[in-house]
Amino acid sequence: MNTITTKKLHIERVTTSSIHEVDFTNLVFGKTFTDHMFECDFKDGSWQTPTIKPYGPMMISPGAKVFHYGQAVFEGMKAYKDDNDDVFLFRPEQNIERINKSSMRMAIPEFPVDVFMDALHTLVGMDKDWIQKGEGNSLYLRPFAVATEVGVSASPSNEYKFMILMAPVQAYYKGAVKVLIAEKFSRSASGGVGAVKAAGNYGAQFYPTALAQEKGFQQIIWTDSDEHKYLEEAGTMNVFFRINDTLITAPVSDRILDGVTRKSILEMAKFNGIQTQVRKLTVEELIEAEKQGSLKEIFGAGTAAVVSLISHFGYKDKVYELPKVEDSYASSFKKQLMDLQYNKTQDPFGWRVEVK
Ligand SMILES: *Cc1c(COP(=O)(O)O)cnc(C)c1O
């Protein structure tokens, strides 16, 4: 597919900013958007003029394929501000690479990396006053692509929109969570789309998660779709287990998403001299470790919450409580990652990218 565009970024600015209408101390995650958004249409076999324009509703036909077949992919990333008002992204090349991988799986044309990077830097730079300083505050960036061609015939669209929205957010901290290990439902299946950020993966997860919530859990630990034997992900995050002092996480596969937070934690653990194992872990082994007292921590890892500590897990009508550890890996990784993201420490990994 032709994904070349040589067109220059076109910019239309708002006449008056709506920033003064926003209460930055009471933000609901992802509900408030900044003044501008990015939009680029794909038609006649190529991406058209990349445009930054005022954020607002748009006209789209009810016959657009995205509404009928869910041909849609997205990303989640953040921009951070340090104490000197300098703005940073975290490993943004990973996100464009991954949305293109997601697009390929969903038969959506890939988006040119250079156009994405230029648009992202310009957009974040234009609305950087929307980024609040201070621990936990950030600008959540939501790139996405949807099928816009009109027609309910079941075939890939010939037209798409690639967009980026930006939402100021506060720390996504809800306290330690209780999770239920899945015995029946699956988030993803072998050969399916679980390894990419296809919009429908999330839609399909809402119902089983709501059932778990009725039982008093906040999230589900997803197990493999074939036997429900191996631990795979926690909610919409990758999941880590600490048994004694070894950090264990499942290998990425066609059912497990290759998270940027996951791979960053694995590299940081090695840097810190922590023993890591990337291997399959069974539910049985987890319960055995809990009984032996060697299970010390379970935590989720993803861009939105960074690291999310798990306090209890449920399996087959039993609830297991995790111990409170003094030298928590979860807290340590969260702090190290945030210090890197907020330009508080050296970046030996080369992950931080300044927005100029
Ligand atoms: C987005 C996502 C993650 C986390 O990825 P990050 O790059 O760390 O934000 C993990 N699992 C699933 C299923 C996801 O969709």
Short mmCIF file of C-alpha atoms and ligand atoms in Angstrom, two decimals:
data_model
loop_
_atom_site.label_atom_id
_atom_site.label_comp_id
_atom_site.label_asym_id
_atom_site.label_seq_id
_atom_site.Cartn_x
_atom_site.Cartn_y
_atom_site.Cartn_z
CA MET A 1 0.00 0.00 0.00
CA ASN A 2 1.22 3.47 -0.81
CA THR A 3 1.82 5.40 2.37
CA ILE A 4 4.02 8.15 0.99
CA THR A 5 2.97 11.74 1.48
CA THR A 6 5.26 14.61 0.69
CA LYS A 7 2.68 17.17 1.71
CA LYS A 8 3.59 19.81 4.25
CA LEU A 9 1.85 20.03 7.61
CA HIS A 10 -1.06 22.47 7.39
CA ILE A 11 -1.97 24.36 10.58
CA GLU A 12 -5.24 26.09 11.50
CA ARG A 13 -5.18 27.66 14.96
CA VAL A 14 -8.05 28.33 17.35
CA THR A 15 -8.99 31.97 17.68
CA THR A 16 -9.41 31.71 21.44
CA SER A 17 -8.08 28.97 23.68
CA SER A 18 -10.51 27.13 25.97
CA ILE A 19 -7.79 26.44 28.55
CA HIS A 20 -9.31 28.91 31.03
CA GLU A 21 -12.51 26.86 31.21
CA VAL A 22 -10.66 23.82 32.52
CA ASP A 23 -10.33 22.86 36.18
CA PHE A 24 -6.97 21.11 36.13
CA THR A 25 -7.38 19.88 39.70
CA ASN A 26 -10.53 17.89 38.87
CA LEU A 27 -9.86 16.15 35.58
CA VAL A 28 -11.67 12.96 34.67
CA PHE A 29 -9.23 10.77 32.71
CA GLY A 30 -9.52 11.46 28.98
CA LYS A 31 -12.66 13.65 29.07
CA THR A 32 -11.11 17.05 28.41
CA PHE A 33 -9.20 17.72 25.23
CA THR A 34 -6.75 20.47 24.29
CA ASP A 35 -7.36 23.22 21.73
CA HIS A 36 -5.95 21.37 18.74
CA MET A 37 -6.01 17.94 17.14
CA PHE A 38 -4.24 16.28 14.24
CA GLU A 39 -6.08 14.82 11.26
CA CYS A 40 -4.90 13.19 8.04
CA ASP A 41 -7.16 11.46 5.52
CA PHE A 42 -6.25 8.51 3.37
CA LYS A 43 -7.92 8.41 -0.04
CA ASP A 44 -7.12 7.56 -3.66
CA GLY A 45 -4.34 5.33 -2.38
CA SER A 46 -2.39 7.86 -0.35
CA TRP A 47 -2.33 9.98 2.80
CA GLN A 48 -3.49 13.51 2.06
CA THR A 49 -2.46 16.83 3.63
CA PRO A 50 -1.58 16.35 7.32
CA THR A 51 -3.52 18.99 9.24
CA ILE A 52 -3.56 20.41 12.74
CA LYS A 53 -6.87 22.11 13.45
CA PRO A 54 -9.15 23.15 16.31
CA TYR A 55 -10.44 20.21 18.35
CA GLY A 56 -14.12 19.63 17.76
CA PRO A 57 -16.84 17.30 16.49
CA MET A 58 -16.65 16.09 12.93
CA MET A 59 -19.04 14.94 10.24
CA ILE A 60 -18.80 11.28 9.44
CA SER A 61 -21.31 9.16 7.56
CA PRO A 62 -23.23 6.53 9.56
CA GLY A 63 -22.33 4.23 6.69
CA ALA A 64 -18.60 4.52 7.46
CA LYS A 65 -17.09 1.06 7.81
CA VAL A 66 -15.64 1.69 11.25
CA PHE A 67 -19.18 1.67 12.70
CA HIS A 68 -19.99 -1.69 11.14
CA TYR A 69 -16.80 -3.71 11.19
CA GLY A 70 -14.67 -2.07 13.85
CA GLN A 71 -11.76 -1.47 11.55
CA ALA A 72 -9.94 0.78 14.01
CA VAL A 73 -6.61 0.90 15.87
CA PHE A 74 -5.19 3.23 18.49
CA GLU A 75 -2.23 4.11 20.69
CA GLY A 76 -1.73 5.56 24.15
CA MET A 77 1.26 7.70 25.04
CA LYS A 78 2.06 10.74 27.17
CA ALA A 79 3.91 14.08 27.20
CA TYR A 80 5.46 15.28 30.47
CA LYS A 81 6.67 18.65 31.75
CA ASP A 82 9.65 19.16 34.04
CA ASP A 83 10.19 21.93 36.59
CA ASN A 84 11.72 24.19 33.94
CA ASP A 85 8.69 23.90 31.65
CA ASP A 86 10.55 21.69 29.21
CA VAL A 87 8.38 19.02 27.60
CA PHE A 88 9.28 15.40 26.94
CA LEU A 89 7.92 12.31 25.24
CA PHE A 90 8.80 8.76 26.27
CA ARG A 91 9.99 6.35 23.55
CA PRO A 92 7.53 7.78 20.94
CA GLU A 93 9.11 5.75 18.13
CA GLN A 94 7.73 2.65 19.84
CA ASN A 95 4.16 3.92 19.51
CA ILE A 96 4.28 4.78 15.82
CA GLU A 97 5.98 1.48 15.12
CA ARG A 98 3.26 -0.32 17.06
CA ILE A 99 0.28 1.51 15.54
CA ASN A 100 1.66 0.58 12.14
CA LYS A 101 1.92 -3.04 13.26
CA SER A 102 -1.69 -2.81 14.52
CA SER A 103 -2.76 -1.20 11.24
CA MET A 104 -1.15 -3.94 9.19
CA ARG A 105 -3.07 -6.59 11.14
CA MET A 106 -6.32 -4.66 10.62
CA ALA A 107 -5.69 -4.06 6.88
CA ILE A 108 -5.30 -0.31 7.45
CA PRO A 109 -2.53 1.46 5.50
CA GLU A 110 0.52 2.32 7.58
CA PHE A 111 1.10 5.94 8.50
CA PRO A 112 4.43 7.56 7.53
CA VAL A 113 6.72 7.71 10.58
CA ASP A 114 8.25 11.09 9.70
CA VAL A 115 4.84 12.75 9.20
CA PHE A 116 3.69 11.31 12.55
CA MET A 117 6.75 12.56 14.44
CA ASP A 118 6.58 16.02 12.89
CA ALA A 119 2.84 16.31 13.63
CA LEU A 120 3.25 15.00 17.18
CA HIS A 121 6.05 17.41 18.08
CA THR A 122 4.22 20.36 16.51
CA LEU A 123 0.89 19.51 18.15
CA VAL A 124 2.36 18.94 21.62
CA GLY A 125 4.43 22.13 21.26
CA MET A 126 1.36 24.18 20.27
CA ASP A 127 -0.70 23.01 23.26
CA LYS A 128 2.08 22.68 25.81
CA ASP A 129 0.41 25.13 28.21
CA TRP A 130 -2.12 22.34 28.79
CA ILE A 131 0.55 20.19 30.42
CA GLN A 132 0.63 20.73 34.15
CA LYS A 133 3.87 20.39 36.02
CA GLY A 134 4.15 18.05 38.94
CA GLU A 135 4.21 14.35 39.68
CA GLY A 136 1.52 12.41 37.88
CA ASN A 137 0.30 15.27 35.67
CA SER A 138 0.71 14.72 31.96
CA LEU A 139 -0.85 15.08 28.56
CA TYR A 140 -2.35 11.78 27.41
CA LEU A 141 -1.89 11.42 23.64
CA ARG A 142 -4.30 9.32 21.67
CA PRO A 143 -3.30 8.56 18.08
CA PHE A 144 -5.87 6.45 16.24
CA ALA A 145 -6.93 5.38 12.76
CA VAL A 146 -10.45 4.52 11.61
CA ALA A 147 -12.08 3.29 8.40
CA THR A 148 -14.20 6.10 6.93
CA GLU A 149 -15.28 4.77 3.57
CA VAL A 150 -19.04 4.53 3.24
CA GLY A 151 -20.35 1.05 2.56
CA VAL A 152 -21.53 -1.90 4.58
CA SER A 153 -19.92 -4.49 2.35
CA ALA A 154 -17.53 -6.60 4.41
CA SER A 155 -14.24 -5.57 2.90
CA PRO A 156 -11.45 -3.24 3.97
CA SER A 157 -12.12 0.44 3.59
CA ASN A 158 -10.42 2.47 0.89
CA GLU A 159 -10.57 5.59 3.05
CA TYR A 160 -9.28 6.27 6.56
CA LYS A 161 -8.67 9.03 9.06
CA PHE A 162 -5.52 9.08 11.16
CA MET A 163 -5.88 11.44 14.10
CA ILE A 164 -4.19 12.49 17.33
CA LEU A 165 -6.16 13.86 20.28
CA MET A 166 -4.58 15.18 23.46
CA ALA A 167 -6.09 15.15 26.95
CA PRO A 168 -4.58 16.67 30.09
CA VAL A 169 -4.65 14.04 32.85
CA GLN A 170 -3.75 13.70 36.49
CA ALA A 171 -2.19 10.66 38.15
CA TYR A 172 -4.21 7.55 37.40
CA TYR A 173 -4.02 6.17 40.90
CA LYS A 174 -6.90 4.11 42.23
CA GLY A 175 -5.07 2.31 45.00
CA ALA A 176 -4.06 -1.35 44.97
CA VAL A 177 -6.51 -3.47 43.00
CA LYS A 178 -8.18 -6.83 43.39
CA VAL A 179 -8.01 -8.98 40.30
CA LEU A 180 -9.86 -12.11 39.26
CA ILE A 181 -8.07 -14.83 37.29
CA ALA A 182 -10.09 -15.65 34.15
CA GLU A 183 -11.45 -19.19 33.89
CA LYS A 184 -13.92 -18.77 31.07
CA PHE A 185 -13.55 -15.53 29.11
CA SER A 186 -10.52 -14.54 27.05
CA ARG A 187 -9.16 -11.15 26.07
CA SER A 188 -7.50 -12.51 22.98
CA ALA A 189 -7.07 -15.77 21.14
CA SER A 190 -4.23 -17.48 19.30
CA GLY A 191 -4.06 -16.13 15.78
CA GLY A 192 -6.32 -13.22 16.71
CA VAL A 193 -5.68 -9.51 17.26
CA GLY A 194 -4.69 -9.50 20.94
CA ALA A 195 -1.10 -8.57 20.20
CA VAL A 196 -2.13 -5.31 18.56
CA LYS A 197 -4.13 -2.33 19.76
CA ALA A 198 -7.30 -3.04 17.83
CA ALA A 199 -10.20 -1.01 19.27
CA GLY A 200 -12.45 -4.07 19.55
CA ASN A 201 -10.11 -5.77 22.01
CA TYR A 202 -11.24 -3.26 24.56
CA GLY A 203 -14.91 -3.46 23.69
CA ALA A 204 -14.82 -7.23 24.10
CA GLN A 205 -13.26 -6.93 27.52
CA PHE A 206 -15.92 -4.70 29.08
CA TYR A 207 -18.53 -7.39 29.71
CA PRO A 208 -16.33 -9.98 31.48
CA THR A 209 -14.75 -7.13 33.45
CA ALA A 210 -18.19 -5.90 34.53
CA LEU A 211 -19.02 -9.43 35.74
CA ALA A 212 -15.78 -9.51 37.76
CA GLN A 213 -16.65 -6.10 39.21
CA GLU A 214 -20.00 -7.44 40.41
CA LYS A 215 -17.99 -9.99 42.39
CA GLY A 216 -15.88 -7.26 43.96
CA PHE A 217 -12.82 -7.30 41.73
CA GLN A 218 -11.64 -4.33 39.67
CA GLN A 219 -9.84 -6.14 36.90
CA ILE A 220 -9.27 -9.53 35.34
CA ILE A 221 -6.00 -11.40 34.98
CA TRP A 222 -6.35 -12.90 31.54
CA THR A 223 -5.19 -16.45 30.96
CA ASP A 224 -4.49 -18.22 27.67
CA SER A 225 -7.57 -18.83 25.57
CA ASP A 226 -6.83 -22.52 24.97
CA GLU A 227 -6.57 -23.88 28.52
CA HIS A 228 -6.86 -20.92 30.93
CA LYS A 229 -3.68 -22.22 32.48
CA TYR A 230 -1.08 -19.51 31.81
CA LEU A 231 -1.17 -15.99 33.23
CA GLU A 232 -1.03 -13.43 30.43
CA GLU A 233 -2.17 -9.84 31.11
CA ALA A 234 -3.97 -7.82 33.80
CA GLY A 235 -6.89 -5.77 32.48
CA THR A 236 -5.39 -3.61 29.73
CA MET A 237 -1.90 -3.89 31.17
CA ASN A 238 0.98 -6.32 31.01
CA VAL A 239 1.51 -8.17 34.27
CA PHE A 240 4.55 -8.91 36.43
CA PHE A 241 4.96 -11.41 39.26
CA ARG A 242 7.68 -11.32 41.88
CA ILE A 243 8.46 -14.73 43.32
CA ASN A 244 11.16 -14.44 45.98
CA ASP A 245 13.32 -11.79 44.34
CA THR A 246 12.81 -12.85 40.73
CA LEU A 247 10.66 -10.77 38.43
CA ILE A 248 8.59 -12.87 36.03
CA THR A 249 6.48 -11.82 33.05
CA ALA A 250 5.04 -13.74 30.15
CA PRO A 251 6.78 -13.59 26.77
CA VAL A 252 4.94 -11.50 24.18
CA SER A 253 2.97 -13.66 21.76
CA ASP A 254 0.03 -13.32 19.40
CA ARG A 255 -2.17 -13.04 22.49
CA ILE A 256 -0.01 -10.68 24.54
CA LEU A 257 0.62 -7.05 23.70
CA ASP A 258 4.21 -5.83 23.51
CA GLY A 259 3.89 -2.97 26.02
CA VAL A 260 6.42 -0.14 26.14
CA THR A 261 6.14 -0.05 29.95
CA ARG A 262 6.71 -3.81 30.13
CA LYS A 263 9.85 -3.73 28.02
CA SER A 264 11.15 -0.65 29.87
CA ILE A 265 10.68 -2.36 33.26
CA LEU A 266 12.50 -5.45 32.02
CA GLU A 267 15.44 -3.31 30.92
CA MET A 268 15.43 -1.32 34.16
CA ALA A 269 15.35 -4.52 36.21
CA LYS A 270 18.45 -5.77 34.42
CA PHE A 271 20.10 -2.38 34.94
CA ASN A 272 19.29 -2.66 38.67
CA GLY A 273 20.69 -6.17 38.87
CA ILE A 274 17.28 -7.76 39.51
CA GLN A 275 16.85 -11.30 38.25
CA THR A 276 14.24 -11.44 35.49
CA GLN A 277 12.52 -14.35 33.79
CA VAL A 278 10.49 -13.92 30.63
CA ARG A 279 8.55 -17.14 30.65
CA LYS A 280 5.12 -18.63 30.92
CA LEU A 281 3.82 -18.80 34.47
CA THR A 282 0.92 -21.10 35.32
CA VAL A 283 -1.94 -20.33 37.67
CA GLU A 284 -0.93 -23.48 39.57
CA GLU A 285 2.61 -22.20 40.10
CA LEU A 286 1.25 -18.85 41.27
CA ILE A 287 -0.99 -20.48 43.87
CA GLU A 288 1.81 -22.77 45.00
CA ALA A 289 4.14 -19.76 45.44
CA GLU A 290 1.41 -18.01 47.43
CA LYS A 291 1.10 -21.04 49.72
CA GLN A 292 4.87 -21.26 50.18
CA GLY A 293 5.03 -17.55 51.00
CA SER A 294 7.41 -16.88 48.10
CA LEU A 295 4.94 -14.78 46.11
CA LYS A 296 5.77 -11.20 47.04
CA GLU A 297 4.17 -8.91 44.46
CA ILE A 298 1.94 -8.78 41.42
CA PHE A 299 1.63 -5.58 39.42
CA GLY A 300 0.28 -4.33 36.11
CA ALA A 301 2.35 -2.14 33.79
CA GLY A 302 1.06 0.29 31.15
CA THR A 303 1.28 3.91 30.06
CA ALA A 304 -1.90 5.19 31.74
CA ALA A 305 -1.22 4.04 35.32
CA VAL A 306 2.54 3.34 34.87
CA VAL A 307 2.57 0.61 37.52
CA SER A 308 -0.54 -0.63 39.26
CA LEU A 309 -0.14 -2.65 42.42
CA ILE A 310 -2.35 -5.68 42.96
CA SER A 311 -3.41 -6.42 46.54
CA HIS A 312 -5.55 -9.55 46.08
CA PHE A 313 -6.27 -12.12 43.43
CA GLY A 314 -9.26 -14.38 43.15
CA TYR A 315 -9.34 -17.83 41.63
CA LYS A 316 -12.13 -20.42 41.75
CA ASP A 317 -14.08 -18.81 44.62
CA LYS A 318 -10.98 -18.26 46.73
CA VAL A 319 -9.36 -14.91 47.36
CA TYR A 320 -5.65 -14.67 48.06
CA GLU A 321 -4.08 -11.64 49.71
CA LEU A 322 -0.61 -10.49 48.80
CA PRO A 323 1.82 -9.57 51.55
CA LYS A 324 2.94 -5.96 52.09
CA VAL A 325 6.60 -5.85 51.17
CA GLU A 326 9.07 -3.23 52.36
CA ASP A 327 11.31 -3.16 49.29
CA SER A 328 8.51 -3.12 46.70
CA TYR A 329 9.68 -3.60 43.12
CA ALA A 330 6.43 -2.03 41.90
CA SER A 331 7.07 1.24 43.77
CA SER A 332 10.70 1.27 42.78
CA PHE A 333 10.00 0.80 39.07
CA LYS A 334 7.21 3.36 39.17
CA LYS A 335 9.51 5.94 40.71
CA GLN A 336 12.39 5.19 38.35
CA LEU A 337 10.16 5.36 35.30
CA MET A 338 8.52 8.61 36.40
CA ASP A 339 11.87 10.18 37.29
CA LEU A 340 13.00 9.39 33.76
CA GLN A 341 9.79 10.68 32.18
CA TYR A 342 9.78 13.92 34.20
CA ASN A 343 13.47 14.62 33.50
CA LYS A 344 14.47 14.18 37.13
CA THR A 345 17.31 11.76 36.49
CA GLN A 346 19.88 10.90 33.88
CA ASP A 347 18.54 8.76 31.08
CA PRO A 348 21.11 6.01 30.48
CA PHE A 349 18.67 4.28 28.10
CA GLY A 350 18.08 7.18 25.71
CA TRP A 351 14.28 6.93 26.11
CA ARG A 352 13.41 10.57 26.78
CA VAL A 353 12.73 12.77 23.75
CA GLU A 354 12.48 16.53 24.20
CA VAL A 355 9.74 18.49 22.42
CA LYS A 356 11.36 21.69 21.19
C1 LIG B 1 -1.71 -0.74 25.55
C2 LIG B 1 -1.71 -2.06 26.22
C3 LIG B 1 -0.72 -2.43 27.17
C4 LIG B 1 0.31 -1.47 27.68
O1 LIG B 1 1.19 -0.98 26.74
P1 LIG B 1 2.09 0.29 27.06
O2 LIG B 1 2.85 0.49 25.80
O3 LIG B 1 2.97 -0.06 28.19
O4 LIG B 1 1.17 1.40 27.39
C5 LIG B 1 -0.75 -3.71 27.68
N1 LIG B 1 -1.69 -4.59 27.31
C6 LIG B 1 -2.66 -4.28 26.43
C7 LIG B 1 -3.67 -5.28 26.08
C8 LIG B 1 -2.69 -3.01 25.86
O5 LIG B 1 -3.67 -2.70 25.00
#
